[in-house]
PDB file of C-alpha atoms in Angstrom:
ATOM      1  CA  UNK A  15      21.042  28.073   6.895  1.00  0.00           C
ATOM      2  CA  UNK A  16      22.536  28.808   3.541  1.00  0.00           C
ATOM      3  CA  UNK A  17      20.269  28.488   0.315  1.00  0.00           C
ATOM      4  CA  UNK A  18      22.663  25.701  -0.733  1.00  0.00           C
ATOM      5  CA  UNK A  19      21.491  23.487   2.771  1.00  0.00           C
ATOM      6  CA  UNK A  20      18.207  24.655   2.539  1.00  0.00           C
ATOM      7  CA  UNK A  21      17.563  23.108  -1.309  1.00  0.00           C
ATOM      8  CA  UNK A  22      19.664  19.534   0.031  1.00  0.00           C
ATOM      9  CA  UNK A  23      17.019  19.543   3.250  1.00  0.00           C
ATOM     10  CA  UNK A  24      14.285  18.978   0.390  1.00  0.00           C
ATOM     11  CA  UNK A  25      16.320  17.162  -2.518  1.00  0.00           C
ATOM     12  CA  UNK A  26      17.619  14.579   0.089  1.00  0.00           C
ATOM     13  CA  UNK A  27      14.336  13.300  -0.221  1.00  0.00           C
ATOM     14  CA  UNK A  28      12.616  13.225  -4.091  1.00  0.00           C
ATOM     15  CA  UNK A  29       9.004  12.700  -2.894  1.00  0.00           C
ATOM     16  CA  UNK A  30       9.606  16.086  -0.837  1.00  0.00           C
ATOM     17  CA  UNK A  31      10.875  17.881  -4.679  1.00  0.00           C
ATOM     18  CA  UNK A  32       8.042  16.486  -6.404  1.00  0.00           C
ATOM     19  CA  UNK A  33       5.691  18.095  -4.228  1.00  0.00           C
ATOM     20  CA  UNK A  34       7.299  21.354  -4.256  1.00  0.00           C
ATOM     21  CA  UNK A  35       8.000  21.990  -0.874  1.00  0.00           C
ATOM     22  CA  UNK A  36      10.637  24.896  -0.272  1.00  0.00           C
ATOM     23  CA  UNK A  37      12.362  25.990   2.685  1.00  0.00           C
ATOM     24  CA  UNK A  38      12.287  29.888   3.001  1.00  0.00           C
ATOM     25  CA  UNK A  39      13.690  31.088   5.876  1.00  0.00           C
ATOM     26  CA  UNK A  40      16.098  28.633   8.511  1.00  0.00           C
ATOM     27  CA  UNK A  41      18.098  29.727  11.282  1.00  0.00           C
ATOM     28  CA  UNK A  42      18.393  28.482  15.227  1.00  0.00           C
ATOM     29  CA  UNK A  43      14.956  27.778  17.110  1.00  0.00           C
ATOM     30  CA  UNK A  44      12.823  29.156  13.242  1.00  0.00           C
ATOM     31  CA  UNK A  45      12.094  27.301  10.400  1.00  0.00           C
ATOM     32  CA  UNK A  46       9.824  28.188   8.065  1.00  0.00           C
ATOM     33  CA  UNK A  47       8.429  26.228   4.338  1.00  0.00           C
ATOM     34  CA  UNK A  48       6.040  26.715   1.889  1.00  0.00           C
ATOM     35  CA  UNK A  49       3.791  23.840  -0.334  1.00  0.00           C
ATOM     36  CA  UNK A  50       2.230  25.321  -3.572  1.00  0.00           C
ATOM     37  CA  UNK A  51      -1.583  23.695  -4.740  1.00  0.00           C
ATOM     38  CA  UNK A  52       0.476  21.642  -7.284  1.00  0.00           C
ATOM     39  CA  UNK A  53       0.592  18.613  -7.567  1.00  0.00           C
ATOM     40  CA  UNK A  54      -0.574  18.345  -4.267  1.00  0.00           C
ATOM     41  CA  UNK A  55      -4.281  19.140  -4.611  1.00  0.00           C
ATOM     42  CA  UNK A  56      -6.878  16.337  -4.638  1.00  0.00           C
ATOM     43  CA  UNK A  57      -9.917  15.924  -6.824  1.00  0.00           C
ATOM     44  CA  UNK A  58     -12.168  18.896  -4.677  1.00  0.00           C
ATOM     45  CA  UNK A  59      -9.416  21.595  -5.451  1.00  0.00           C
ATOM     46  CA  UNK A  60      -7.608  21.545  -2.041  1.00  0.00           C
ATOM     47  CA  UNK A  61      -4.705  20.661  -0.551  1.00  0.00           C
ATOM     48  CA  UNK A  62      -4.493  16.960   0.163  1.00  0.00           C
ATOM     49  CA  UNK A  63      -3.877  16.000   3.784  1.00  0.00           C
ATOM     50  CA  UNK A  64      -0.681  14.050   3.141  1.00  0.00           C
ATOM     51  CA  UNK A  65       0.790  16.985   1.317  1.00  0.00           C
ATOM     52  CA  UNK A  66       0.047  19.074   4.835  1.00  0.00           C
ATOM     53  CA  UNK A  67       1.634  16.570   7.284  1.00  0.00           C
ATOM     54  CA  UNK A  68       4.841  16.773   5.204  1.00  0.00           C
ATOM     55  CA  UNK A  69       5.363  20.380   5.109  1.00  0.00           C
ATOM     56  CA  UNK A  70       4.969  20.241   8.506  1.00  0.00           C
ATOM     57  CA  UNK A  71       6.840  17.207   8.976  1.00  0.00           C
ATOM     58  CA  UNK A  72      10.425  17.839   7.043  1.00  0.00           C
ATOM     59  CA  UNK A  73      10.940  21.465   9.308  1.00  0.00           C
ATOM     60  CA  UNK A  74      11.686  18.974  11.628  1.00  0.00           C
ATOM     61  CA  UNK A  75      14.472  17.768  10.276  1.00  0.00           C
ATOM     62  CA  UNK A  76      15.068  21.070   8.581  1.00  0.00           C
ATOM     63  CA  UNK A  77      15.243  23.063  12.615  1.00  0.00           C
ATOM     64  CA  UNK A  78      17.530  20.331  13.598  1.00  0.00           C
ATOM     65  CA  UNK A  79      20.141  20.428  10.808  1.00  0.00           C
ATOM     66  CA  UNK A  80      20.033  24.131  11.670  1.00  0.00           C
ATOM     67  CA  UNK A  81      19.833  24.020  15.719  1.00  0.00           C
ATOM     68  CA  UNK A  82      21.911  21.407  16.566  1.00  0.00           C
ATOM     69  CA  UNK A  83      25.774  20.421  15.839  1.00  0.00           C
ATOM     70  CA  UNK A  84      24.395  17.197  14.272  1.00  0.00           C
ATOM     71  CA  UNK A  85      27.963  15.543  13.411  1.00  0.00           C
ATOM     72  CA  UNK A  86      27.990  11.946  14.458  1.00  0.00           C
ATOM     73  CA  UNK A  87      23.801  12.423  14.959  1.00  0.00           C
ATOM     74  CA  UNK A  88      20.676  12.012  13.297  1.00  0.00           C
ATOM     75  CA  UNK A  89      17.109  13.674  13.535  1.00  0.00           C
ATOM     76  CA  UNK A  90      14.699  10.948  13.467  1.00  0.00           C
ATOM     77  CA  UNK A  91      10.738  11.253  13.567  1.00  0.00           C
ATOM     78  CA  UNK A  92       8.865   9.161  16.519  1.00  0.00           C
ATOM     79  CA  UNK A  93       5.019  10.506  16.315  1.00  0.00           C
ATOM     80  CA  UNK A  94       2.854  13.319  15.346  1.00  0.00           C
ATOM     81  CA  UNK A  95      -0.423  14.648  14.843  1.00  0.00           C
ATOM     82  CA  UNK A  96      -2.442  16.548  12.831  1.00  0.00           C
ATOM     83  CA  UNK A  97      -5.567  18.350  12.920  1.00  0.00           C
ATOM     84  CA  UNK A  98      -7.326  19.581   9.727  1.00  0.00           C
ATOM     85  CA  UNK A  99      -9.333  22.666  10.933  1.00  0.00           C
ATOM     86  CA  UNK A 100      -9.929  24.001   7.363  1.00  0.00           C
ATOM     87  CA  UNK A 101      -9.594  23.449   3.258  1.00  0.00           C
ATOM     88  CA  UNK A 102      -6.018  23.990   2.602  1.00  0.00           C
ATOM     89  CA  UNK A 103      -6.421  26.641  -0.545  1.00  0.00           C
ATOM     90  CA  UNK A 104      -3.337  28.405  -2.368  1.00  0.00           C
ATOM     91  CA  UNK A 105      -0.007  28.471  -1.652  1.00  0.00           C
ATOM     92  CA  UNK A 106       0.458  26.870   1.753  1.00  0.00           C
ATOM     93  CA  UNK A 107       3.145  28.288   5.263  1.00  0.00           C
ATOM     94  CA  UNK A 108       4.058  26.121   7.497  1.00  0.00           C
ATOM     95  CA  UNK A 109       5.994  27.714  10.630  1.00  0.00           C
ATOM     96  CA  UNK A 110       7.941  26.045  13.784  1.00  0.00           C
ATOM     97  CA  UNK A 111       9.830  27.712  16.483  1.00  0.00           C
ATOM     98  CA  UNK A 112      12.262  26.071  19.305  1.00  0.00           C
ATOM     99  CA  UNK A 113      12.817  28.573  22.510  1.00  0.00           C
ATOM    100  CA  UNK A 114      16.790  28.904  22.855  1.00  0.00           C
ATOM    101  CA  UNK A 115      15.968  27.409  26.220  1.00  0.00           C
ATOM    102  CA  UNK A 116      14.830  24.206  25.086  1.00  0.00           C
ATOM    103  CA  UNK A 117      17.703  23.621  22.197  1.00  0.00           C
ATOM    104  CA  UNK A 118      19.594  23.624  24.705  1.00  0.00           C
ATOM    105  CA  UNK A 119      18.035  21.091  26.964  1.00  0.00           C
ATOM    106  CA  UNK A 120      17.870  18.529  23.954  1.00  0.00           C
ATOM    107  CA  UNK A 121      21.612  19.545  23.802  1.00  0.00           C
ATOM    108  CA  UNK A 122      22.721  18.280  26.731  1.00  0.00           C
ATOM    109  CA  UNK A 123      20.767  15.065  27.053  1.00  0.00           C
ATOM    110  CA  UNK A 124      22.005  14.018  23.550  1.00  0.00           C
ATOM    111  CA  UNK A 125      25.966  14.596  24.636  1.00  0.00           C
ATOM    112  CA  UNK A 126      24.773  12.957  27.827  1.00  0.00           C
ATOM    113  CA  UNK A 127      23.336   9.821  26.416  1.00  0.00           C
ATOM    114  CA  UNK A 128      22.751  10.060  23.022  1.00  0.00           C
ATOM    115  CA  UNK A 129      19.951  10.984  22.199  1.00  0.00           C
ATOM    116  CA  UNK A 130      17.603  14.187  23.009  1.00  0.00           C
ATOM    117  CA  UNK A 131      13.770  14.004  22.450  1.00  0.00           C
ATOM    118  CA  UNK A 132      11.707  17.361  21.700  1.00  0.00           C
ATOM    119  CA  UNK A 133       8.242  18.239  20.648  1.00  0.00           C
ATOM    120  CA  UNK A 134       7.646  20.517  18.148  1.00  0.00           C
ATOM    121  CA  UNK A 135       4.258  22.793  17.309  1.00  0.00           C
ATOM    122  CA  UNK A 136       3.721  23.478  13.470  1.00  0.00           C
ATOM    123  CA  UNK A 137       1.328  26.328  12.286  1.00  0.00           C
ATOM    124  CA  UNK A 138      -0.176  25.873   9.028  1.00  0.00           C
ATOM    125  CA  UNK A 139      -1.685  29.064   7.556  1.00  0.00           C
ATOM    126  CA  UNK A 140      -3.065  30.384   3.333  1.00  0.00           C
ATOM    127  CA  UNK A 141      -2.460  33.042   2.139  1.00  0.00           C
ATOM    128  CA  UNK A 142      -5.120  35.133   4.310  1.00  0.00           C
ATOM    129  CA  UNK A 143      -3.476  33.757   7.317  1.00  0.00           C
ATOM    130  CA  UNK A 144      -5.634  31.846   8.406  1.00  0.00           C
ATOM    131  CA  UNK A 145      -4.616  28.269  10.186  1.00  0.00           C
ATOM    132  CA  UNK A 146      -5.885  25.333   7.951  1.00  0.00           C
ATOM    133  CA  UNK A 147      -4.194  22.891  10.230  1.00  0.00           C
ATOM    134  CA  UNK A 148      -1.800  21.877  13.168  1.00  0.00           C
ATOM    135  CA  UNK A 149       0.830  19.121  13.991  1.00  0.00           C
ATOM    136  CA  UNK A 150       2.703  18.021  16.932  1.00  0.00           C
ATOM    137  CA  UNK A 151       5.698  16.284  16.393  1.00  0.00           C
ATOM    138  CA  UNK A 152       7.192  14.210  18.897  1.00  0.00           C
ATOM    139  CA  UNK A 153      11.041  14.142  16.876  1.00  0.00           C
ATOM    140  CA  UNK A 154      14.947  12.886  18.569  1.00  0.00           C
ATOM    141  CA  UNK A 155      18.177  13.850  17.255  1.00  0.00           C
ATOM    142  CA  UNK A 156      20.231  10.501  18.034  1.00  0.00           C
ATOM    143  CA  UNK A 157      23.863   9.269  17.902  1.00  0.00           C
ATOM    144  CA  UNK A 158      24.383   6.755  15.328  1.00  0.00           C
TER     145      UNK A 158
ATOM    146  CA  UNK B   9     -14.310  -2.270  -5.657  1.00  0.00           C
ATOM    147  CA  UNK B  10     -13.504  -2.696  -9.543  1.00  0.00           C
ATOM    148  CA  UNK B  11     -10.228  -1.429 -10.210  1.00  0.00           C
ATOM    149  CA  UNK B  12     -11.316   1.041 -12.269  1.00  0.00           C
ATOM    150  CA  UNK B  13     -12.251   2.931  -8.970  1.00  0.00           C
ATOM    151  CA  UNK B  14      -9.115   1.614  -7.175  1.00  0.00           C
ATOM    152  CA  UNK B  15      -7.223   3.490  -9.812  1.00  0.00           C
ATOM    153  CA  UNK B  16      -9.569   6.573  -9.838  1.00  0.00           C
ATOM    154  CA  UNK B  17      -8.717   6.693  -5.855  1.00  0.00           C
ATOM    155  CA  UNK B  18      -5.022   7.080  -6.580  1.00  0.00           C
ATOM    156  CA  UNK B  19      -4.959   9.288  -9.595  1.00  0.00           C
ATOM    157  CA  UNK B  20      -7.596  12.101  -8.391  1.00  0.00           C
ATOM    158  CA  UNK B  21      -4.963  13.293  -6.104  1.00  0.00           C
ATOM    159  CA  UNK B  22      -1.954  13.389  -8.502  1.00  0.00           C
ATOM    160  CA  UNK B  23       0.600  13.097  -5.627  1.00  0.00           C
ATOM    161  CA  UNK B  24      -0.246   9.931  -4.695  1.00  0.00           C
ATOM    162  CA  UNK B  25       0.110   8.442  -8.145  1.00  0.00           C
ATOM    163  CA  UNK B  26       3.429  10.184  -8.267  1.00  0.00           C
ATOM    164  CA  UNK B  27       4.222   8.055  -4.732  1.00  0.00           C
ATOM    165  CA  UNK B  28       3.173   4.875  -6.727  1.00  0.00           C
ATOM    166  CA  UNK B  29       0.406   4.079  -3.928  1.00  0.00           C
ATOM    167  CA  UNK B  30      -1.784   1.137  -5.093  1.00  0.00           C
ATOM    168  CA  UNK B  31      -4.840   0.079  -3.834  1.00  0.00           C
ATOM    169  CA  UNK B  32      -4.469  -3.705  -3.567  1.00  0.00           C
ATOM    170  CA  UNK B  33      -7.468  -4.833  -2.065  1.00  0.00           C
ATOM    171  CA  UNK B  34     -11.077  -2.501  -1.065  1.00  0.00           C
ATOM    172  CA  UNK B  35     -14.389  -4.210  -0.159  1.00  0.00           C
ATOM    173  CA  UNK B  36     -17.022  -2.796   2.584  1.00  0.00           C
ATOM    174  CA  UNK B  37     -14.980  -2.815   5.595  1.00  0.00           C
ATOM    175  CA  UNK B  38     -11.739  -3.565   4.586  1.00  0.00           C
ATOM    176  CA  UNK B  39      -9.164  -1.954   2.560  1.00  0.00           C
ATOM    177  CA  UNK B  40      -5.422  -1.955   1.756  1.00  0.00           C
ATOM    178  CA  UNK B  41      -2.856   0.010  -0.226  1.00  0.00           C
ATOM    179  CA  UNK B  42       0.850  -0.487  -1.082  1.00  0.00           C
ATOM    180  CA  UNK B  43       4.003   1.978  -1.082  1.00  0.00           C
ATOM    181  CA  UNK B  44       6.835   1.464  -3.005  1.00  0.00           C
ATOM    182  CA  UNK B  45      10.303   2.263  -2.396  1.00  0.00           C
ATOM    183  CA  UNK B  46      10.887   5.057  -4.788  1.00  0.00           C
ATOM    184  CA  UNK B  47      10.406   7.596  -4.546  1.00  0.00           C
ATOM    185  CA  UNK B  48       9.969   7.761  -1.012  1.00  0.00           C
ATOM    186  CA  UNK B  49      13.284   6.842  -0.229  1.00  0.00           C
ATOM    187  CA  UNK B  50      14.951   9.916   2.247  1.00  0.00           C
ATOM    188  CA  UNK B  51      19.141   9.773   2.256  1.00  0.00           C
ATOM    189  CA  UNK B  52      19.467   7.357   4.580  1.00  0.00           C
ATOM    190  CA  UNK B  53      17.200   4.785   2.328  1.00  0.00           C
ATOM    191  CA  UNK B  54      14.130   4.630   4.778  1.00  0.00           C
ATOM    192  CA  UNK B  55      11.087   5.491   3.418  1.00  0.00           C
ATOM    193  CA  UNK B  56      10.111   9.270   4.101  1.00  0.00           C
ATOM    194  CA  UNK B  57       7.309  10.086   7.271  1.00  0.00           C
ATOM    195  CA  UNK B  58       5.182  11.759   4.425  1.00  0.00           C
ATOM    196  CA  UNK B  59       4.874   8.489   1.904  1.00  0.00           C
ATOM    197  CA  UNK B  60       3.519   6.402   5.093  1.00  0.00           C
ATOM    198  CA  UNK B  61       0.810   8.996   7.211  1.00  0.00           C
ATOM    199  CA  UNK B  62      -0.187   9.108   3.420  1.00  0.00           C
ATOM    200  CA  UNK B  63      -0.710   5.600   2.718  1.00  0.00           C
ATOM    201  CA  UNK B  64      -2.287   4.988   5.347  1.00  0.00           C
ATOM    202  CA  UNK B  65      -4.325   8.333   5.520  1.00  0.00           C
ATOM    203  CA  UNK B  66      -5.857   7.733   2.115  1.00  0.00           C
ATOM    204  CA  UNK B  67      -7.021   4.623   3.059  1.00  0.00           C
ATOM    205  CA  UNK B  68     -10.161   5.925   4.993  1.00  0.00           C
ATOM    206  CA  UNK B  69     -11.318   7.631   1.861  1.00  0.00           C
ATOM    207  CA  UNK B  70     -11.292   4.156  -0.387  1.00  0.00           C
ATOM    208  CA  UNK B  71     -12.675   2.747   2.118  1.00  0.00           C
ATOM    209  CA  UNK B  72     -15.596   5.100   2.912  1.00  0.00           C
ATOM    210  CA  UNK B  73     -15.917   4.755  -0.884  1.00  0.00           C
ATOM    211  CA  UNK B  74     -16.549   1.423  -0.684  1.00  0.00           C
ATOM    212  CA  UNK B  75     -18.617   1.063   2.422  1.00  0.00           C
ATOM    213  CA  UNK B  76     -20.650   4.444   2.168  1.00  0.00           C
ATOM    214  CA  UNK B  77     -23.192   5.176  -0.785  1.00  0.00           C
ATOM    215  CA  UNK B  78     -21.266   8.445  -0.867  1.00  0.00           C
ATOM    216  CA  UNK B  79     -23.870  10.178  -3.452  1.00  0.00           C
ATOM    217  CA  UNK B  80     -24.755  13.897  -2.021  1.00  0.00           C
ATOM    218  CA  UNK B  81     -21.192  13.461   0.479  1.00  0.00           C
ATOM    219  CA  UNK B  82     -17.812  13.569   0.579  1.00  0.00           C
ATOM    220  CA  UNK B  83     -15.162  11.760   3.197  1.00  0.00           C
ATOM    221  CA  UNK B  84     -12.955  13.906   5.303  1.00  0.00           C
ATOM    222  CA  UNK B  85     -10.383  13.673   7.178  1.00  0.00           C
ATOM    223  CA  UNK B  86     -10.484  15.306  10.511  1.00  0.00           C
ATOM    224  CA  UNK B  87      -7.256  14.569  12.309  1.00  0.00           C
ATOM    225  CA  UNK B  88      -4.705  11.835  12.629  1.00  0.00           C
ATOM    226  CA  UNK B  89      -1.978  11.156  14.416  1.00  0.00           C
ATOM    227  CA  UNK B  90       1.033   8.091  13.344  1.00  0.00           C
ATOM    228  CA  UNK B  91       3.996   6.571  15.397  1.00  0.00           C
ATOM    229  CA  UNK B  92       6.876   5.601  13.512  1.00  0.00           C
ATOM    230  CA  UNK B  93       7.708   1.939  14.919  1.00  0.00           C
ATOM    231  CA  UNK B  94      11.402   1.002  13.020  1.00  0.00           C
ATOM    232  CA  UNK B  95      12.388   2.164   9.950  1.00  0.00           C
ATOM    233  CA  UNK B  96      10.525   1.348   6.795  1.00  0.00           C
ATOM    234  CA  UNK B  97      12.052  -0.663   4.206  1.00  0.00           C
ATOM    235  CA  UNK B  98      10.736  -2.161   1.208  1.00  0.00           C
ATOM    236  CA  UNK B  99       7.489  -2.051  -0.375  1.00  0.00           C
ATOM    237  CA  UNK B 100       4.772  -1.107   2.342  1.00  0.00           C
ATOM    238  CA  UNK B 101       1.676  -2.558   2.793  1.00  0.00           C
ATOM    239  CA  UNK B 102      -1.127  -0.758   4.879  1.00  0.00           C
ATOM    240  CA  UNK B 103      -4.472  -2.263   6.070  1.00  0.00           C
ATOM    241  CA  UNK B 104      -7.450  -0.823   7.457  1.00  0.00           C
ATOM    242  CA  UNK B 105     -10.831  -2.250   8.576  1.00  0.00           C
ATOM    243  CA  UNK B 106     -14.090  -1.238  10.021  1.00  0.00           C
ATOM    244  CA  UNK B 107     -16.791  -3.383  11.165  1.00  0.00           C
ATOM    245  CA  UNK B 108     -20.125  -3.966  10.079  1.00  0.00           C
ATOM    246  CA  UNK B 109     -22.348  -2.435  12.757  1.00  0.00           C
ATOM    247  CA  UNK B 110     -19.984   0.414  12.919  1.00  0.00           C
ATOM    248  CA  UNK B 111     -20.331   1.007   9.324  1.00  0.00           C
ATOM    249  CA  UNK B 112     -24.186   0.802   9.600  1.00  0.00           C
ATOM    250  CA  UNK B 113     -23.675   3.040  12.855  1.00  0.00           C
ATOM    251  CA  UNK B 114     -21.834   5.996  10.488  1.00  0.00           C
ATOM    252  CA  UNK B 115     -24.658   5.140   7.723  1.00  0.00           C
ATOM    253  CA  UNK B 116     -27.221   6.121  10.273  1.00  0.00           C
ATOM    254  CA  UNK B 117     -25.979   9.127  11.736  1.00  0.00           C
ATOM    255  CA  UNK B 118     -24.943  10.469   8.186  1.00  0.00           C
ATOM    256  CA  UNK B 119     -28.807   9.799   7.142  1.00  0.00           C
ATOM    257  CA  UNK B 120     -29.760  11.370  10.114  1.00  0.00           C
ATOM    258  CA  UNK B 121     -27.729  14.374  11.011  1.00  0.00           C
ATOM    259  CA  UNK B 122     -26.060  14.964   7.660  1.00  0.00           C
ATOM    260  CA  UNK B 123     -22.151  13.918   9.091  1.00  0.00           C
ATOM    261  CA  UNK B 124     -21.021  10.204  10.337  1.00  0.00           C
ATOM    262  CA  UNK B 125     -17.782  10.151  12.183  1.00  0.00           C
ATOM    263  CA  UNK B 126     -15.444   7.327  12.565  1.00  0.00           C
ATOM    264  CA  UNK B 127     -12.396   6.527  13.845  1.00  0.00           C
ATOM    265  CA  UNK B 128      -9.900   4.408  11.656  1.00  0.00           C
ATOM    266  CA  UNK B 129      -6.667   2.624  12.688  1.00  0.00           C
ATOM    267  CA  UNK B 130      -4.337   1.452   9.924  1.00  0.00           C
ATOM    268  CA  UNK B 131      -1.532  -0.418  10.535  1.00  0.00           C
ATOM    269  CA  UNK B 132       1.717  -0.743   8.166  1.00  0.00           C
ATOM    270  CA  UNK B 133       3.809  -3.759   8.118  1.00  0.00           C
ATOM    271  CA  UNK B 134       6.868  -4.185   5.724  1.00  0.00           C
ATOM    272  CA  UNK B 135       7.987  -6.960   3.254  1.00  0.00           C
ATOM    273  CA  UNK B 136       8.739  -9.528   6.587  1.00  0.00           C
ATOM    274  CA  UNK B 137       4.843  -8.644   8.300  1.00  0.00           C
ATOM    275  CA  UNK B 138       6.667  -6.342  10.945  1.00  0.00           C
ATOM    276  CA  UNK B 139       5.049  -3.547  12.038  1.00  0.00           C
ATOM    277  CA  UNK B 140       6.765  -0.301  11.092  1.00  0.00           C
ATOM    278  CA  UNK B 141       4.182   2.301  11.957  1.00  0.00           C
ATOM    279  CA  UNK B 142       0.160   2.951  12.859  1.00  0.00           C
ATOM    280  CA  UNK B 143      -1.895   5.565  12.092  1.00  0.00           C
ATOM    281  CA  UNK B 144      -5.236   6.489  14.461  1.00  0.00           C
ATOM    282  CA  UNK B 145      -7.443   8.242  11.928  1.00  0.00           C
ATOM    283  CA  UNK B 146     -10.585  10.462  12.438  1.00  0.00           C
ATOM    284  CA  UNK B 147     -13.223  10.099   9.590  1.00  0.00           C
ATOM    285  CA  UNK B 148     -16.090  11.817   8.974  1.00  0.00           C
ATOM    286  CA  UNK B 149     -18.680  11.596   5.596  1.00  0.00           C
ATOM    287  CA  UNK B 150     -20.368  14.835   5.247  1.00  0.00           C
ATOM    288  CA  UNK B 151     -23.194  15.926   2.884  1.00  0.00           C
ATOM    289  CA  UNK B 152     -22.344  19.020   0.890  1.00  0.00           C
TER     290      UNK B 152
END
């Protein structure tokens, strides 16, 4: 994904800017972003919650626009989960990966009937790397 | 809750006052918050996944605010997971509530053992009452 796509991914949506969120590295199956302390820490100094499931969240979108031939389709959110497993501190990496295998699963049932559903696994690691949280997002990419 | 508090909620974590969340409503038990359009808008006009798990997510700490005597602990949030219903439009409104004994349940445990953990559903409904997504959050008030 080009710098240019990467900065519309976040701009598209202002809430996204105004927590800082920035795409770093985007390419078939791999997205990664980052979320800095500000403005998203709460008043104990850490990383509030809401600020983690959106990290996490937008590569989502951000793995489709850059997996998928979305012309004519749309990646759309249906569920997810998180699970806080320790004080988000710092700068903040969030990490998802699609096997080649699977992209091209969801390819096929979306030209087949619109619409291909895929889980995705997102890794949420400081600067020590160490994993502060997890998410599983249940996302489809669907003709519109 | 005075709304002094209501407002202290919102502005300790300085990206939720930047999503315009508003507690509306926070007694023992019961509590409920409001998300405006902007700027939580994405491109296609729906609000973003991010402005609702945190709505709804933030709701378990006003409300252990105002159910817990919280001096000597903190709320946290353990997990949560959210299905997105139909797309958001409009201001949102979410709602929580908690029951009496279970509150008194968490009260004990916490006196006891130091942690109470709850479980917390909120459910969002837009500008018509329809239900555009619920949240299944996992609560606990910890002394530090």
């Amino acid at each position: 994904m080009s710098d240019r796509f990467a900065v519309e991914a976040v701009a598209s949506v202002p809430i996204l800017e105004a927590m800082g969120i920035r795409v770093v590295e985007a390419r078939s199956g791999y997205a990664v972003a980052e979320l800095p302390p500000e403005p998203n820490v709460n008043h104990f100094g850490v990383t509030y919650a809401g600020s983690l499931f959106s990290v996490a969240e937008m590569l989502g979108g951000v793995l489709s626009l850059v997996s998928f031939d979305l012309d004519g389709m749309v990646p759309v959110v249906k569920a997810s989960s998180i699970r806080f497993r320790r004080p988000a501190l710092g700068v903040i990496r969030a990490e998802v990966s699609l096997s080649e295998d699977e992209i091209a699963r969801v390819r096929t049932d979306a030209q087949a009937t619109g619409k291909g559903e895929f889980e995705l696994e997102a890794v949420l690691t400081d600067g020590t790397g160490e994993v502060v949280a997890t998410t599983v997002g249940t996302y489809q990419i669907r003709r519109f």
